[in-house]
């Protein structure tokens, strides 16, 4: 028996070896008896092209016509950017005809069946370019965390539609957007690409962004699935977390984004989770994503996150992206071999191809094919306005003593210091890098300060806060670069107001070592604030930073990375043309000692074969403000915090059952003399949860001076429940629950108590 089975395997291996000499997609069907024979279909004989039918039916009809080779063709991606200016030399790099130059990825189409190619580009804030001598120049939204700071889902969707449109008109039909990983590690170099620390806020904001992108006949990803919480050892780190904590934190964020955005694709992460690579995790991909959430699209690897053929295929991976980043072309000929050997069933390959086709049909890739690069037809003026609206609502006013802001009409002399604010605003680095419109051909308005290689260059968008302010005030506005601290302090003495632009560049692949502003900027701010109490600090950071100078300055604005209209947005907030309405989507700690991990875990010196562990069960689902609540630590600024030039009152909370959850109603009044927007938060508290309370819902309200409105917030039943891992259901325990109307995680205004009977939350219909 043993010999027979062995010889059968040996025979199959020989057969497969003969097959792999020719690329998979060039094979005839003769070697694979299980395949349907291809029929040369005239366009009229393509029933799947009936746009009115359901995407699943269309995918099934088309799949029937496909050979195994053609199915395999769909699951294997190339990296088309030129090798010489890539991250580090890529061993297996090859150019690919039909791809778009300097793009993130490419999967060739199948002409015989009219299947379009997949032209992939990064990322979440616009059409990115890798580092090249002549990158694409496009509109950049503010960073993902900035959009989360708007607490305005409609803006997130409009922004998504804008970048989706630019992707489409640039010749792309897959946008590697939808970045989200809860901020467990405030030093994570990619927090700027994500949407904060709370599952509801993050899920809704990213979900709406994905929805916007996909309204433009472009598939959006949702990434990086999951627990890709830091960059140190990102390729190898094994994040350990119990299932209940996982479901109630990062996975809940993804679950909500999936429901809201219906992404065509999910990008599995580099890291390991509970022992398995995320792209080989049966639990994450097959069980959670596909079975429990009913995800109909496909799972693609992050670039270099593929590690196997059979194991990954069985775990639920559907497509290998940019294969040159992997050690081997796992979903190339090796997958065909695995099918021929019986290690991967033809049904699994059908499932992969069907999922990809479903996403392509559902998002209009067949019915509205991209027509190459038509970037000259982009309405950049309209897009700049979208980016500006997002940037404006993202700005968080953290401090405003003596009403230093908005700048008074009587101010005659303003000094701006630092961060190249004379020419532009900073952006975050790495694969998501968009080079801004209006920049010189190399995309750089400031000579790169990072150095060669990935994740550089350090890019400033050509949107000068200095010029934008000069255009809006009769005051004299001058600029100093701030490199000479003494000179800056001396100049500050003669100014009515000093505005220090402080920056922290964060980028993919690098965590920041601590939460301090780099390059002695704390000393600069301190010296300037000592010289002039009318000092305003504008922070351009990827996430939270410490502010040892805070008591000395008059005002502080968190502007994040504000995108290609950032200079205007900041100036409009400084002058009061725009009333700030951003709220922190992440807690700003007072010190790293308050964090679950005072030091970033891992060791950058480890090689790709190491297997470091990180224990996410320290905080479990108590991420961010929940951790602070639970430990009683007082942050520098709490989650949800933000001031306004106006004053708002919220009261009259009443709570009633609604569907499976609750509805909270209350009144919001603008008691100030300026029109403005505020955010009402509803927190909920129940027994046996990961932390004293959770954000249950929120709404952003816009009010004229003196105006009042009744606001309504619905609370998702999952936020009143805990996840029962045995039955895989959300269960609400019987008892009294507190529902709190609040203006941040630290300021509760009113509390109501409701009794809920014990029950299981009915799962959503897929
Ligand atoms: C990043 C992804 C990105 C991909 C393609 C990877 O390094 O982690 O977010 O989409 O590259 O550029």
Coordinates of C-alpha atoms and ligand atoms in Angstrom, one line a residue, residues 87 104 122 176 190 223-224 234 267 270 302-303 431 508, ligand 1:
X87 CA 12.8 49.4 -1.5
X104 CA 2.1 48.4 -6.9
X122 CA -1.6 52.1 -3.3
X176 CA -4.9 49.1 -2.0
X190 CA 1.9 53.2 10.2
X223 CA -6.0 45.8 5.2
X224 CA -3.9 44.6 6.9
X234 CA 6.5 43.2 11.0
X267 CA -5.2 42.1 2.2
X270 CA 2.7 40.3 7.1
X302 CA 0.5 41.8 1.3
X303 CA 3.7 42.2 -0.8
X431 CA 4.1 52.5 0.0
X508 CA 6.0 52.3 6.9
Ligands
LIG1 C1 2.4 47.4 2.3 C2 1.0 47.4 1.8 C3 1.0 47.9 0.3 C4 1.9 47.0 -0.5 C5 2.0 47.3 -2.0 C6 3.4 46.6 1.4 O1 4.7 46.9 1.8 O2 2.4 46.8 3.6 O3 0.2 48.2 2.5 O4 -0.3 47.9 -0.2 O5 3.2 47.0 0.1 O6 2.8 48.4 -2.2

